[in-house]
């Protein structure tokens, strides 16, 4: 992506490697692959730590390779429900990780999952944003651990911080994307939440869901009838 920053693509999801002067950070660990640490160590000689933006299965493929990893504590129940090992290094909103001359700040964005986080590269002004913001993607908002109200609040919070970054690097679909997508997505999600969009009912992997095409991206939500109380 730039000097000391890589993205690795794995079956429709991507994860990132960032290096500073002292250490390297892997942000997520893949979907199908189980050797993300080996990939990282082939790109850098620095010690490699892992951070997960959240614990949906397409972001934790190689977590077994790490004894400890950064994750928001609200994410742990979802992570453990998949029988995944390791010890959490809890990381909270506003926390900073210094890779050595390269400062990263954590932004908690609950909604897609309870412990979803984004990582802001403060100096280089890009945001590794995980799943909540996508362009030409499909954002999964159906199922037990999603919360549409929290998701909208998180988008509003992120829209309010948009002067701090020039680009978002999501885990899926287009990359990079511009910060104005956040505002459009927040407005669209509110319409869905308030029942102002009809959407269309579809069967998806054996589940009945409701699909809302916002034009620039798609929200996949629970099919509760008219979109309220998701
Ligand atoms: Zn994902």
mmCIF file with all atom_site columns, C-alpha atoms and ligand atoms in Angstrom:
data_model
loop_
_atom_site.group_PDB
_atom_site.id
_atom_site.type_symbol
_atom_site.label_atom_id
_atom_site.label_alt_id
_atom_site.label_comp_id
_atom_site.label_asym_id
_atom_site.label_entity_id
_atom_site.label_seq_id
_atom_site.pdbx_PDB_ins_code
_atom_site.Cartn_x
_atom_site.Cartn_y
_atom_site.Cartn_z
_atom_site.occupancy
_atom_site.B_iso_or_equiv
_atom_site.pdbx_formal_charge
_atom_site.auth_seq_id
_atom_site.auth_comp_id
_atom_site.auth_asym_id
_atom_site.auth_atom_id
_atom_site.pdbx_PDB_model_num
ATOM   1   C  CA  . UNK A 1 1   ? 0.000   0.000   0.000  1.00 0.00 ? 1   UNK A CA  1
ATOM   2   C  CA  . UNK A 1 2   ? 2.920   2.301   0.840  1.00 0.00 ? 2   UNK A CA  1
ATOM   3   C  CA  . UNK A 1 3   ? 6.385   2.009   2.411  1.00 0.00 ? 3   UNK A CA  1
ATOM   4   C  CA  . UNK A 1 4   ? 6.023   -0.465  5.257  1.00 0.00 ? 4   UNK A CA  1
ATOM   5   C  CA  . UNK A 1 5   ? 2.360   -1.294  4.572  1.00 0.00 ? 5   UNK A CA  1
ATOM   6   C  CA  . UNK A 1 6   ? 1.032   -4.369  2.786  1.00 0.00 ? 6   UNK A CA  1
ATOM   7   C  CA  . UNK A 1 7   ? -2.380  -5.807  2.104  1.00 0.00 ? 7   UNK A CA  1
ATOM   8   C  CA  . UNK A 1 8   ? -2.887  -9.526  1.627  1.00 0.00 ? 8   UNK A CA  1
ATOM   9   C  CA  . UNK A 1 9   ? -5.983  -10.730 -0.242 1.00 0.00 ? 9   UNK A CA  1
ATOM   10  C  CA  . UNK A 1 10  ? -7.644  -14.013 0.737  1.00 0.00 ? 10  UNK A CA  1
ATOM   11  C  CA  . UNK A 1 11  ? -10.907 -15.173 -0.884 1.00 0.00 ? 11  UNK A CA  1
ATOM   12  C  CA  . UNK A 1 12  ? -12.793 -11.872 -0.818 1.00 0.00 ? 12  UNK A CA  1
ATOM   13  C  CA  . UNK A 1 13  ? -11.312 -10.521 2.401  1.00 0.00 ? 13  UNK A CA  1
ATOM   14  C  CA  . UNK A 1 14  ? -8.075  -8.664  2.961  1.00 0.00 ? 14  UNK A CA  1
ATOM   15  C  CA  . UNK A 1 15  ? -5.794  -8.144  5.898  1.00 0.00 ? 15  UNK A CA  1
ATOM   16  C  CA  . UNK A 1 16  ? -2.878  -5.792  6.457  1.00 0.00 ? 16  UNK A CA  1
ATOM   17  C  CA  . UNK A 1 17  ? 0.692   -5.730  7.673  1.00 0.00 ? 17  UNK A CA  1
ATOM   18  C  CA  . UNK A 1 18  ? 2.112   -2.483  9.080  1.00 0.00 ? 18  UNK A CA  1
ATOM   19  C  CA  . UNK A 1 19  ? 5.717   -1.992  10.127 1.00 0.00 ? 19  UNK A CA  1
ATOM   20  C  CA  . UNK A 1 20  ? 7.367   0.689   12.228 1.00 0.00 ? 20  UNK A CA  1
ATOM   21  C  CA  . UNK A 1 21  ? 10.997  0.975   13.353 1.00 0.00 ? 21  UNK A CA  1
ATOM   22  C  CA  . UNK A 1 22  ? 10.612  -1.521  16.210 1.00 0.00 ? 22  UNK A CA  1
ATOM   23  C  CA  . UNK A 1 23  ? 7.783   -3.899  15.472 1.00 0.00 ? 23  UNK A CA  1
ATOM   24  C  CA  . UNK A 1 24  ? 5.169   -5.035  12.977 1.00 0.00 ? 24  UNK A CA  1
ATOM   25  C  CA  . UNK A 1 25  ? 1.413   -5.415  13.331 1.00 0.00 ? 25  UNK A CA  1
ATOM   26  C  CA  . UNK A 1 26  ? -0.799  -7.798  11.399 1.00 0.00 ? 26  UNK A CA  1
ATOM   27  C  CA  . UNK A 1 27  ? -4.361  -6.465  11.241 1.00 0.00 ? 27  UNK A CA  1
ATOM   28  C  CA  . UNK A 1 28  ? -6.618  -9.545  10.924 1.00 0.00 ? 28  UNK A CA  1
ATOM   29  C  CA  . UNK A 1 29  ? -5.402  -12.984 9.907  1.00 0.00 ? 29  UNK A CA  1
ATOM   30  C  CA  . UNK A 1 30  ? -7.334  -14.159 6.850  1.00 0.00 ? 30  UNK A CA  1
ATOM   31  C  CA  . UNK A 1 31  ? -10.312 -16.350 5.986  1.00 0.00 ? 31  UNK A CA  1
ATOM   32  C  CA  . UNK A 1 32  ? -9.130  -19.650 4.507  1.00 0.00 ? 32  UNK A CA  1
ATOM   33  C  CA  . UNK A 1 33  ? -5.421  -19.401 5.150  1.00 0.00 ? 33  UNK A CA  1
ATOM   34  C  CA  . UNK A 1 34  ? -3.773  -20.451 8.393  1.00 0.00 ? 34  UNK A CA  1
ATOM   35  C  CA  . UNK A 1 35  ? -0.276  -19.083 7.786  1.00 0.00 ? 35  UNK A CA  1
ATOM   36  C  CA  . UNK A 1 36  ? -0.700  -15.308 8.001  1.00 0.00 ? 36  UNK A CA  1
ATOM   37  C  CA  . UNK A 1 37  ? 2.183   -15.087 10.466 1.00 0.00 ? 37  UNK A CA  1
ATOM   38  C  CA  . UNK A 1 38  ? 4.515   -16.837 8.007  1.00 0.00 ? 38  UNK A CA  1
ATOM   39  C  CA  . UNK A 1 39  ? 3.442   -14.437 5.266  1.00 0.00 ? 39  UNK A CA  1
ATOM   40  C  CA  . UNK A 1 40  ? 4.128   -11.487 7.573  1.00 0.00 ? 40  UNK A CA  1
ATOM   41  C  CA  . UNK A 1 41  ? 7.540   -12.865 8.545  1.00 0.00 ? 41  UNK A CA  1
ATOM   42  C  CA  . UNK A 1 42  ? 8.443   -13.272 4.891  1.00 0.00 ? 42  UNK A CA  1
ATOM   43  C  CA  . UNK A 1 43  ? 7.859   -9.529  4.458  1.00 0.00 ? 43  UNK A CA  1
ATOM   44  C  CA  . UNK A 1 44  ? 9.577   -8.197  7.588  1.00 0.00 ? 44  UNK A CA  1
ATOM   45  C  CA  . UNK A 1 45  ? 12.293  -9.208  10.080 1.00 0.00 ? 45  UNK A CA  1
ATOM   46  C  CA  . UNK A 1 46  ? 10.564  -7.301  12.904 1.00 0.00 ? 46  UNK A CA  1
ATOM   47  C  CA  . UNK A 1 47  ? 8.593   -9.098  15.624 1.00 0.00 ? 47  UNK A CA  1
ATOM   48  C  CA  . UNK A 1 48  ? 4.973   -9.477  14.478 1.00 0.00 ? 48  UNK A CA  1
ATOM   49  C  CA  . UNK A 1 49  ? 1.926   -8.928  16.709 1.00 0.00 ? 49  UNK A CA  1
ATOM   50  C  CA  . UNK A 1 50  ? -1.697  -9.520  15.729 1.00 0.00 ? 50  UNK A CA  1
ATOM   51  C  CA  . UNK A 1 51  ? -4.743  -7.284  16.083 1.00 0.00 ? 51  UNK A CA  1
ATOM   52  C  CA  . UNK A 1 52  ? -8.252  -8.337  15.013 1.00 0.00 ? 52  UNK A CA  1
ATOM   53  C  CA  . UNK A 1 53  ? -10.715 -5.707  13.766 1.00 0.00 ? 53  UNK A CA  1
ATOM   54  C  CA  . UNK A 1 54  ? -13.417 -8.165  14.903 1.00 0.00 ? 54  UNK A CA  1
ATOM   55  C  CA  . UNK A 1 55  ? -13.882 -11.921 15.068 1.00 0.00 ? 55  UNK A CA  1
ATOM   56  C  CA  . UNK A 1 56  ? -16.140 -12.907 12.191 1.00 0.00 ? 56  UNK A CA  1
ATOM   57  C  CA  . UNK A 1 57  ? -14.674 -16.089 10.706 1.00 0.00 ? 57  UNK A CA  1
ATOM   58  C  CA  . UNK A 1 58  ? -13.202 -14.360 7.670  1.00 0.00 ? 58  UNK A CA  1
ATOM   59  C  CA  . UNK A 1 59  ? -10.906 -12.248 9.882  1.00 0.00 ? 59  UNK A CA  1
ATOM   60  C  CA  . UNK A 1 60  ? -9.409  -14.813 12.282 1.00 0.00 ? 60  UNK A CA  1
ATOM   61  C  CA  . UNK A 1 61  ? -8.203  -17.610 9.965  1.00 0.00 ? 61  UNK A CA  1
ATOM   62  C  CA  . UNK A 1 62  ? -4.644  -17.698 11.334 1.00 0.00 ? 62  UNK A CA  1
ATOM   63  C  CA  . UNK A 1 63  ? -5.259  -16.651 14.932 1.00 0.00 ? 63  UNK A CA  1
ATOM   64  C  CA  . UNK A 1 64  ? -3.972  -20.066 16.064 1.00 0.00 ? 64  UNK A CA  1
ATOM   65  C  CA  . UNK A 1 65  ? -0.496  -18.890 15.123 1.00 0.00 ? 65  UNK A CA  1
ATOM   66  C  CA  . UNK A 1 66  ? -0.512  -16.302 17.927 1.00 0.00 ? 66  UNK A CA  1
ATOM   67  C  CA  . UNK A 1 67  ? -0.583  -16.930 21.691 1.00 0.00 ? 67  UNK A CA  1
ATOM   68  C  CA  . UNK A 1 68  ? -1.804  -13.370 22.329 1.00 0.00 ? 68  UNK A CA  1
ATOM   69  C  CA  . UNK A 1 69  ? -3.555  -10.826 20.138 1.00 0.00 ? 69  UNK A CA  1
ATOM   70  C  CA  . UNK A 1 70  ? -5.115  -7.385  20.439 1.00 0.00 ? 70  UNK A CA  1
ATOM   71  C  CA  . UNK A 1 71  ? -8.921  -7.432  20.421 1.00 0.00 ? 71  UNK A CA  1
ATOM   72  C  CA  . UNK A 1 72  ? -11.682 -5.318  21.942 1.00 0.00 ? 72  UNK A CA  1
ATOM   73  C  CA  . UNK A 1 73  ? -12.980 -7.156  25.046 1.00 0.00 ? 73  UNK A CA  1
ATOM   74  C  CA  . UNK A 1 74  ? -16.607 -6.854  23.885 1.00 0.00 ? 74  UNK A CA  1
ATOM   75  C  CA  . UNK A 1 75  ? -15.632 -9.145  21.009 1.00 0.00 ? 75  UNK A CA  1
ATOM   76  C  CA  . UNK A 1 76  ? -14.464 -12.027 23.184 1.00 0.00 ? 76  UNK A CA  1
ATOM   77  C  CA  . UNK A 1 77  ? -17.818 -13.895 23.539 1.00 0.00 ? 77  UNK A CA  1
ATOM   78  C  CA  . UNK A 1 78  ? -18.240 -14.014 19.741 1.00 0.00 ? 78  UNK A CA  1
ATOM   79  C  CA  . UNK A 1 79  ? -14.610 -15.093 19.337 1.00 0.00 ? 79  UNK A CA  1
ATOM   80  C  CA  . UNK A 1 80  ? -14.866 -17.857 21.945 1.00 0.00 ? 80  UNK A CA  1
ATOM   81  C  CA  . UNK A 1 81  ? -18.197 -19.075 20.519 1.00 0.00 ? 81  UNK A CA  1
ATOM   82  C  CA  . UNK A 1 82  ? -16.130 -20.267 17.546 1.00 0.00 ? 82  UNK A CA  1
ATOM   83  C  CA  . UNK A 1 83  ? -13.841 -22.274 19.869 1.00 0.00 ? 83  UNK A CA  1
ATOM   84  C  CA  . UNK A 1 84  ? -10.844 -20.131 19.043 1.00 0.00 ? 84  UNK A CA  1
ATOM   85  C  CA  . UNK A 1 85  ? -7.750  -20.127 21.249 1.00 0.00 ? 85  UNK A CA  1
ATOM   86  C  CA  . UNK A 1 86  ? -5.304  -17.557 22.577 1.00 0.00 ? 86  UNK A CA  1
ATOM   87  C  CA  . UNK A 1 87  ? -5.222  -14.756 25.110 1.00 0.00 ? 87  UNK A CA  1
ATOM   88  C  CA  . UNK A 1 88  ? -6.723  -11.334 24.484 1.00 0.00 ? 88  UNK A CA  1
ATOM   89  C  CA  . UNK A 1 89  ? -4.703  -8.174  24.922 1.00 0.00 ? 89  UNK A CA  1
ATOM   90  C  CA  . UNK A 1 90  ? -7.701  -5.920  25.520 1.00 0.00 ? 90  UNK A CA  1
ATOM   91  C  CA  . UNK A 1 91  ? -7.685  -2.768  23.413 1.00 0.00 ? 91  UNK A CA  1
ATOM   92  C  CA  . UNK A 1 92  ? -10.158 0.057   23.894 1.00 0.00 ? 92  UNK A CA  1
ATOM   93  C  CA  . UNK A 1 93  ? -11.389 3.160   22.111 1.00 0.00 ? 93  UNK A CA  1
ATOM   94  C  CA  . UNK A 1 94  ? -8.671  5.822   22.076 1.00 0.00 ? 94  UNK A CA  1
ATOM   95  C  CA  . UNK A 1 95  ? -5.829  3.425   22.887 1.00 0.00 ? 95  UNK A CA  1
ATOM   96  C  CA  . UNK A 1 96  ? -2.625  3.871   20.932 1.00 0.00 ? 96  UNK A CA  1
ATOM   97  C  CA  . UNK A 1 97  ? -0.153  1.321   19.618 1.00 0.00 ? 97  UNK A CA  1
ATOM   98  C  CA  . UNK A 1 98  ? 3.304   2.618   18.711 1.00 0.00 ? 98  UNK A CA  1
ATOM   99  C  CA  . UNK A 1 99  ? 5.198   0.481   16.204 1.00 0.00 ? 99  UNK A CA  1
ATOM   100 C  CA  . UNK A 1 100 ? 8.265   2.737   16.548 1.00 0.00 ? 100 UNK A CA  1
ATOM   101 C  CA  . UNK A 1 101 ? 7.809   6.107   14.887 1.00 0.00 ? 101 UNK A CA  1
ATOM   102 C  CA  . UNK A 1 102 ? 4.397   5.000   13.691 1.00 0.00 ? 102 UNK A CA  1
ATOM   103 C  CA  . UNK A 1 103 ? 1.435   5.688   15.922 1.00 0.00 ? 103 UNK A CA  1
ATOM   104 C  CA  . UNK A 1 104 ? -1.865  3.827   15.526 1.00 0.00 ? 104 UNK A CA  1
ATOM   105 C  CA  . UNK A 1 105 ? -5.075  4.801   17.310 1.00 0.00 ? 105 UNK A CA  1
ATOM   106 C  CA  . UNK A 1 106 ? -8.019  2.495   18.024 1.00 0.00 ? 106 UNK A CA  1
ATOM   107 C  CA  . UNK A 1 107 ? -11.600 3.556   17.265 1.00 0.00 ? 107 UNK A CA  1
ATOM   108 C  CA  . UNK A 1 108 ? -14.358 1.361   18.701 1.00 0.00 ? 108 UNK A CA  1
ATOM   109 C  CA  . UNK A 1 109 ? -17.233 0.927   16.212 1.00 0.00 ? 109 UNK A CA  1
ATOM   110 C  CA  . UNK A 1 110 ? -19.815 -1.451  17.742 1.00 0.00 ? 110 UNK A CA  1
ATOM   111 C  CA  . UNK A 1 111 ? -22.735 -2.631  15.622 1.00 0.00 ? 111 UNK A CA  1
ATOM   112 C  CA  . UNK A 1 112 ? -21.462 -4.996  12.926 1.00 0.00 ? 112 UNK A CA  1
ATOM   113 C  CA  . UNK A 1 113 ? -20.117 -6.854  15.965 1.00 0.00 ? 113 UNK A CA  1
ATOM   114 C  CA  . UNK A 1 114 ? -19.945 -5.644  19.581 1.00 0.00 ? 114 UNK A CA  1
ATOM   115 C  CA  . UNK A 1 115 ? -16.176 -5.279  19.574 1.00 0.00 ? 115 UNK A CA  1
ATOM   116 C  CA  . UNK A 1 116 ? -15.523 -4.057  16.022 1.00 0.00 ? 116 UNK A CA  1
ATOM   117 C  CA  . UNK A 1 117 ? -12.624 -1.618  15.872 1.00 0.00 ? 117 UNK A CA  1
ATOM   118 C  CA  . UNK A 1 118 ? -10.909 0.510   13.249 1.00 0.00 ? 118 UNK A CA  1
ATOM   119 C  CA  . UNK A 1 119 ? -7.215  1.429   13.270 1.00 0.00 ? 119 UNK A CA  1
ATOM   120 C  CA  . UNK A 1 120 ? -6.154  4.970   12.412 1.00 0.00 ? 120 UNK A CA  1
ATOM   121 C  CA  . UNK A 1 121 ? -2.616  5.541   11.135 1.00 0.00 ? 121 UNK A CA  1
ATOM   122 C  CA  . UNK A 1 122 ? -2.320  8.995   12.677 1.00 0.00 ? 122 UNK A CA  1
ATOM   123 C  CA  . UNK A 1 123 ? 0.507   10.410  10.536 1.00 0.00 ? 123 UNK A CA  1
ATOM   124 C  CA  . UNK A 1 124 ? -0.301  8.729   7.222  1.00 0.00 ? 124 UNK A CA  1
ATOM   125 C  CA  . UNK A 1 125 ? -3.991  9.565   7.622  1.00 0.00 ? 125 UNK A CA  1
ATOM   126 C  CA  . UNK A 1 126 ? -5.593  6.300   6.540  1.00 0.00 ? 126 UNK A CA  1
ATOM   127 C  CA  . UNK A 1 127 ? -8.120  4.242   8.443  1.00 0.00 ? 127 UNK A CA  1
ATOM   128 C  CA  . UNK A 1 128 ? -8.105  0.458   8.375  1.00 0.00 ? 128 UNK A CA  1
ATOM   129 C  CA  . UNK A 1 129 ? -11.800 0.142   9.021  1.00 0.00 ? 129 UNK A CA  1
ATOM   130 C  CA  . UNK A 1 130 ? -12.758 -3.540  9.025  1.00 0.00 ? 130 UNK A CA  1
ATOM   131 C  CA  . UNK A 1 131 ? -16.305 -4.302  7.873  1.00 0.00 ? 131 UNK A CA  1
ATOM   132 C  CA  . UNK A 1 132 ? -18.608 -1.421  8.959  1.00 0.00 ? 132 UNK A CA  1
ATOM   133 C  CA  . UNK A 1 133 ? -17.891 0.844   5.967  1.00 0.00 ? 133 UNK A CA  1
ATOM   134 C  CA  . UNK A 1 134 ? -17.772 -0.537  2.418  1.00 0.00 ? 134 UNK A CA  1
ATOM   135 C  CA  . UNK A 1 135 ? -18.284 0.724   -1.120 1.00 0.00 ? 135 UNK A CA  1
ATOM   136 C  CA  . UNK A 1 136 ? -19.662 -1.748  -3.668 1.00 0.00 ? 136 UNK A CA  1
ATOM   137 C  CA  . UNK A 1 137 ? -19.692 -4.344  -0.914 1.00 0.00 ? 137 UNK A CA  1
ATOM   138 C  CA  . UNK A 1 138 ? -22.196 -6.245  1.191  1.00 0.00 ? 138 UNK A CA  1
ATOM   139 C  CA  . UNK A 1 139 ? -22.306 -5.361  4.867  1.00 0.00 ? 139 UNK A CA  1
ATOM   140 C  CA  . UNK A 1 140 ? -23.622 -8.196  7.031  1.00 0.00 ? 140 UNK A CA  1
ATOM   141 C  CA  . UNK A 1 141 ? -26.061 -6.849  9.618  1.00 0.00 ? 141 UNK A CA  1
ATOM   142 C  CA  . UNK A 1 142 ? -28.219 -9.946  10.190 1.00 0.00 ? 142 UNK A CA  1
ATOM   143 C  CA  . UNK A 1 143 ? -27.790 -12.511 12.915 1.00 0.00 ? 143 UNK A CA  1
ATOM   144 C  CA  . UNK A 1 144 ? -27.428 -12.706 16.668 1.00 0.00 ? 144 UNK A CA  1
ATOM   145 C  CA  . UNK A 1 145 ? -24.458 -10.471 17.337 1.00 0.00 ? 145 UNK A CA  1
ATOM   146 C  CA  . UNK A 1 146 ? -25.385 -7.518  15.109 1.00 0.00 ? 146 UNK A CA  1
ATOM   147 C  CA  . UNK A 1 147 ? -26.963 -4.320  16.432 1.00 0.00 ? 147 UNK A CA  1
ATOM   148 C  CA  . UNK A 1 148 ? -28.350 -1.825  13.918 1.00 0.00 ? 148 UNK A CA  1
ATOM   149 C  CA  . UNK A 1 149 ? -28.818 0.991   16.427 1.00 0.00 ? 149 UNK A CA  1
ATOM   150 C  CA  . UNK A 1 150 ? -25.221 0.762   17.658 1.00 0.00 ? 150 UNK A CA  1
ATOM   151 C  CA  . UNK A 1 151 ? -24.074 0.495   14.052 1.00 0.00 ? 151 UNK A CA  1
ATOM   152 C  CA  . UNK A 1 152 ? -25.740 3.798   13.141 1.00 0.00 ? 152 UNK A CA  1
ATOM   153 C  CA  . UNK A 1 153 ? -24.253 5.470   16.241 1.00 0.00 ? 153 UNK A CA  1
ATOM   154 C  CA  . UNK A 1 154 ? -20.807 4.184   15.227 1.00 0.00 ? 154 UNK A CA  1
ATOM   155 C  CA  . UNK A 1 155 ? -21.182 5.552   11.690 1.00 0.00 ? 155 UNK A CA  1
ATOM   156 C  CA  . UNK A 1 156 ? -22.179 8.938   13.129 1.00 0.00 ? 156 UNK A CA  1
ATOM   157 C  CA  . UNK A 1 157 ? -19.166 8.903   15.425 1.00 0.00 ? 157 UNK A CA  1
ATOM   158 C  CA  . UNK A 1 158 ? -16.867 8.023   12.531 1.00 0.00 ? 158 UNK A CA  1
ATOM   159 C  CA  . UNK A 1 159 ? -18.403 10.691  10.278 1.00 0.00 ? 159 UNK A CA  1
ATOM   160 C  CA  . UNK A 1 160 ? -17.529 13.205  13.008 1.00 0.00 ? 160 UNK A CA  1
ATOM   161 C  CA  . UNK A 1 161 ? -13.879 12.146  12.858 1.00 0.00 ? 161 UNK A CA  1
ATOM   162 C  CA  . UNK A 1 162 ? -13.553 12.231  9.081  1.00 0.00 ? 162 UNK A CA  1
ATOM   163 C  CA  . UNK A 1 163 ? -11.166 15.214  9.083  1.00 0.00 ? 163 UNK A CA  1
ATOM   164 C  CA  . UNK A 1 164 ? -8.554  12.935  10.670 1.00 0.00 ? 164 UNK A CA  1
ATOM   165 C  CA  . UNK A 1 165 ? -8.111  10.655  7.639  1.00 0.00 ? 165 UNK A CA  1
ATOM   166 C  CA  . UNK A 1 166 ? -8.008  10.927  3.852  1.00 0.00 ? 166 UNK A CA  1
ATOM   167 C  CA  . UNK A 1 167 ? -8.895  7.328   2.956  1.00 0.00 ? 167 UNK A CA  1
ATOM   168 C  CA  . UNK A 1 168 ? -10.509 4.220   4.387  1.00 0.00 ? 168 UNK A CA  1
ATOM   169 C  CA  . UNK A 1 169 ? -9.109  0.782   3.701  1.00 0.00 ? 169 UNK A CA  1
ATOM   170 C  CA  . UNK A 1 170 ? -11.963 -1.665  4.333  1.00 0.00 ? 170 UNK A CA  1
ATOM   171 C  CA  . UNK A 1 171 ? -11.636 -5.432  4.620  1.00 0.00 ? 171 UNK A CA  1
ATOM   172 C  CA  . UNK A 1 172 ? -13.928 -6.047  1.632  1.00 0.00 ? 172 UNK A CA  1
ATOM   173 C  CA  . UNK A 1 173 ? -14.830 -4.566  -1.768 1.00 0.00 ? 173 UNK A CA  1
ATOM   174 C  CA  . UNK A 1 174 ? -13.334 -1.282  -3.058 1.00 0.00 ? 174 UNK A CA  1
ATOM   175 C  CA  . UNK A 1 175 ? -10.054 0.030   -1.686 1.00 0.00 ? 175 UNK A CA  1
ATOM   176 C  CA  . UNK A 1 176 ? -9.304  2.819   -0.991 1.00 0.00 ? 176 UNK A CA  1
ATOM   177 C  CA  . UNK A 1 177 ? -12.602 4.576   -0.370 1.00 0.00 ? 177 UNK A CA  1
ATOM   178 C  CA  . UNK A 1 178 ? -13.231 8.202   0.515  1.00 0.00 ? 178 UNK A CA  1
ATOM   179 C  CA  . UNK A 1 179 ? -14.604 9.411   3.867  1.00 0.00 ? 179 UNK A CA  1
ATOM   180 C  CA  . UNK A 1 180 ? -17.834 10.758  2.300  1.00 0.00 ? 180 UNK A CA  1
ATOM   181 C  CA  . UNK A 1 181 ? -19.047 7.130   2.048  1.00 0.00 ? 181 UNK A CA  1
ATOM   182 C  CA  . UNK A 1 182 ? -19.491 7.171   5.847  1.00 0.00 ? 182 UNK A CA  1
ATOM   183 C  CA  . UNK A 1 183 ? -22.127 9.928   5.778  1.00 0.00 ? 183 UNK A CA  1
ATOM   184 C  CA  . UNK A 1 184 ? -24.012 8.305   2.880  1.00 0.00 ? 184 UNK A CA  1
ATOM   185 C  CA  . UNK A 1 185 ? -23.955 4.968   4.676  1.00 0.00 ? 185 UNK A CA  1
ATOM   186 C  CA  . UNK A 1 186 ? -25.180 6.488   7.959  1.00 0.00 ? 186 UNK A CA  1
ATOM   187 C  CA  . UNK A 1 187 ? -28.088 8.137   6.139  1.00 0.00 ? 187 UNK A CA  1
ATOM   188 C  CA  . UNK A 1 188 ? -28.949 4.887   4.336  1.00 0.00 ? 188 UNK A CA  1
ATOM   189 C  CA  . UNK A 1 189 ? -28.732 2.800   7.510  1.00 0.00 ? 189 UNK A CA  1
ATOM   190 C  CA  . UNK A 1 190 ? -31.067 5.237   9.281  1.00 0.00 ? 190 UNK A CA  1
ATOM   191 C  CA  . UNK A 1 191 ? -33.626 4.875   6.483  1.00 0.00 ? 191 UNK A CA  1
ATOM   192 C  CA  . UNK A 1 192 ? -33.434 1.113   6.833  1.00 0.00 ? 192 UNK A CA  1
ATOM   193 C  CA  . UNK A 1 193 ? -33.722 1.293   10.609 1.00 0.00 ? 193 UNK A CA  1
ATOM   194 C  CA  . UNK A 1 194 ? -36.696 3.670   10.430 1.00 0.00 ? 194 UNK A CA  1
ATOM   195 C  CA  . UNK A 1 195 ? -38.530 1.453   7.955  1.00 0.00 ? 195 UNK A CA  1
ATOM   196 C  CA  . UNK A 1 196 ? -38.274 4.012   5.157  1.00 0.00 ? 196 UNK A CA  1
ATOM   197 C  CA  . UNK A 1 197 ? -36.876 1.547   2.619  1.00 0.00 ? 197 UNK A CA  1
ATOM   198 C  CA  . UNK A 1 198 ? -38.750 -1.561  1.505  1.00 0.00 ? 198 UNK A CA  1
ATOM   199 C  CA  . UNK A 1 199 ? -35.772 -3.808  0.809  1.00 0.00 ? 199 UNK A CA  1
ATOM   200 C  CA  . UNK A 1 200 ? -36.312 -7.294  -0.581 1.00 0.00 ? 200 UNK A CA  1
ATOM   201 C  CA  . UNK A 1 201 ? -36.590 -10.592 1.273  1.00 0.00 ? 201 UNK A CA  1
ATOM   202 C  CA  . UNK A 1 202 ? -34.091 -13.220 0.203  1.00 0.00 ? 202 UNK A CA  1
ATOM   203 C  CA  . UNK A 1 203 ? -32.802 -16.578 1.332  1.00 0.00 ? 203 UNK A CA  1
ATOM   204 C  CA  . UNK A 1 204 ? -29.123 -16.381 2.117  1.00 0.00 ? 204 UNK A CA  1
ATOM   205 C  CA  . UNK A 1 205 ? -27.165 -19.440 3.261  1.00 0.00 ? 205 UNK A CA  1
ATOM   206 C  CA  . UNK A 1 206 ? -30.343 -20.941 4.676  1.00 0.00 ? 206 UNK A CA  1
ATOM   207 C  CA  . UNK A 1 207 ? -31.453 -17.783 6.468  1.00 0.00 ? 207 UNK A CA  1
ATOM   208 C  CA  . UNK A 1 208 ? -34.279 -15.421 5.603  1.00 0.00 ? 208 UNK A CA  1
ATOM   209 C  CA  . UNK A 1 209 ? -32.756 -11.949 5.346  1.00 0.00 ? 209 UNK A CA  1
ATOM   210 C  CA  . UNK A 1 210 ? -33.750 -8.545  4.029  1.00 0.00 ? 210 UNK A CA  1
ATOM   211 C  CA  . UNK A 1 211 ? -31.542 -6.902  1.434  1.00 0.00 ? 211 UNK A CA  1
ATOM   212 C  CA  . UNK A 1 212 ? -31.278 -3.113  1.158  1.00 0.00 ? 212 UNK A CA  1
ATOM   213 C  CA  . UNK A 1 213 ? -29.466 -1.810  -1.908 1.00 0.00 ? 213 UNK A CA  1
ATOM   214 C  CA  . UNK A 1 214 ? -28.271 1.722   -1.129 1.00 0.00 ? 214 UNK A CA  1
ATOM   215 C  CA  . UNK A 1 215 ? -26.905 2.151   -4.649 1.00 0.00 ? 215 UNK A CA  1
ATOM   216 C  CA  . UNK A 1 216 ? -23.255 2.335   -3.586 1.00 0.00 ? 216 UNK A CA  1
ATOM   217 C  CA  . UNK A 1 217 ? -23.316 -0.654  -1.249 1.00 0.00 ? 217 UNK A CA  1
ATOM   218 C  CA  . UNK A 1 218 ? -25.737 -3.262  0.114  1.00 0.00 ? 218 UNK A CA  1
ATOM   219 C  CA  . UNK A 1 219 ? -26.914 -3.870  3.683  1.00 0.00 ? 219 UNK A CA  1
ATOM   220 C  CA  . UNK A 1 220 ? -27.973 -7.432  4.561  1.00 0.00 ? 220 UNK A CA  1
ATOM   221 C  CA  . UNK A 1 221 ? -30.301 -7.254  7.564  1.00 0.00 ? 221 UNK A CA  1
ATOM   222 C  CA  . UNK A 1 222 ? -32.604 -9.427  9.620  1.00 0.00 ? 222 UNK A CA  1
ATOM   223 C  CA  . UNK A 1 223 ? -35.969 -9.901  7.951  1.00 0.00 ? 223 UNK A CA  1
ATOM   224 C  CA  . UNK A 1 224 ? -38.199 -8.519  10.681 1.00 0.00 ? 224 UNK A CA  1
ATOM   225 C  CA  . UNK A 1 225 ? -40.985 -7.346  8.390  1.00 0.00 ? 225 UNK A CA  1
ATOM   226 C  CA  . UNK A 1 226 ? -40.601 -3.608  8.085  1.00 0.00 ? 226 UNK A CA  1
ATOM   227 C  CA  . UNK A 1 227 ? -37.092 -2.844  9.120  1.00 0.00 ? 227 UNK A CA  1
ATOM   228 C  CA  . UNK A 1 228 ? -37.646 -1.517  12.633 1.00 0.00 ? 228 UNK A CA  1
ATOM   229 C  CA  . UNK A 1 229 ? -36.256 -2.976  15.853 1.00 0.00 ? 229 UNK A CA  1
ATOM   230 C  CA  . UNK A 1 230 ? -33.529 -4.873  14.066 1.00 0.00 ? 230 UNK A CA  1
HETATM 231 ZN ZN1 . LIG B 2 .   ? -15.626 -9.585  7.006  1.00 0.00 ? 1   LIG B ZN1 1
#
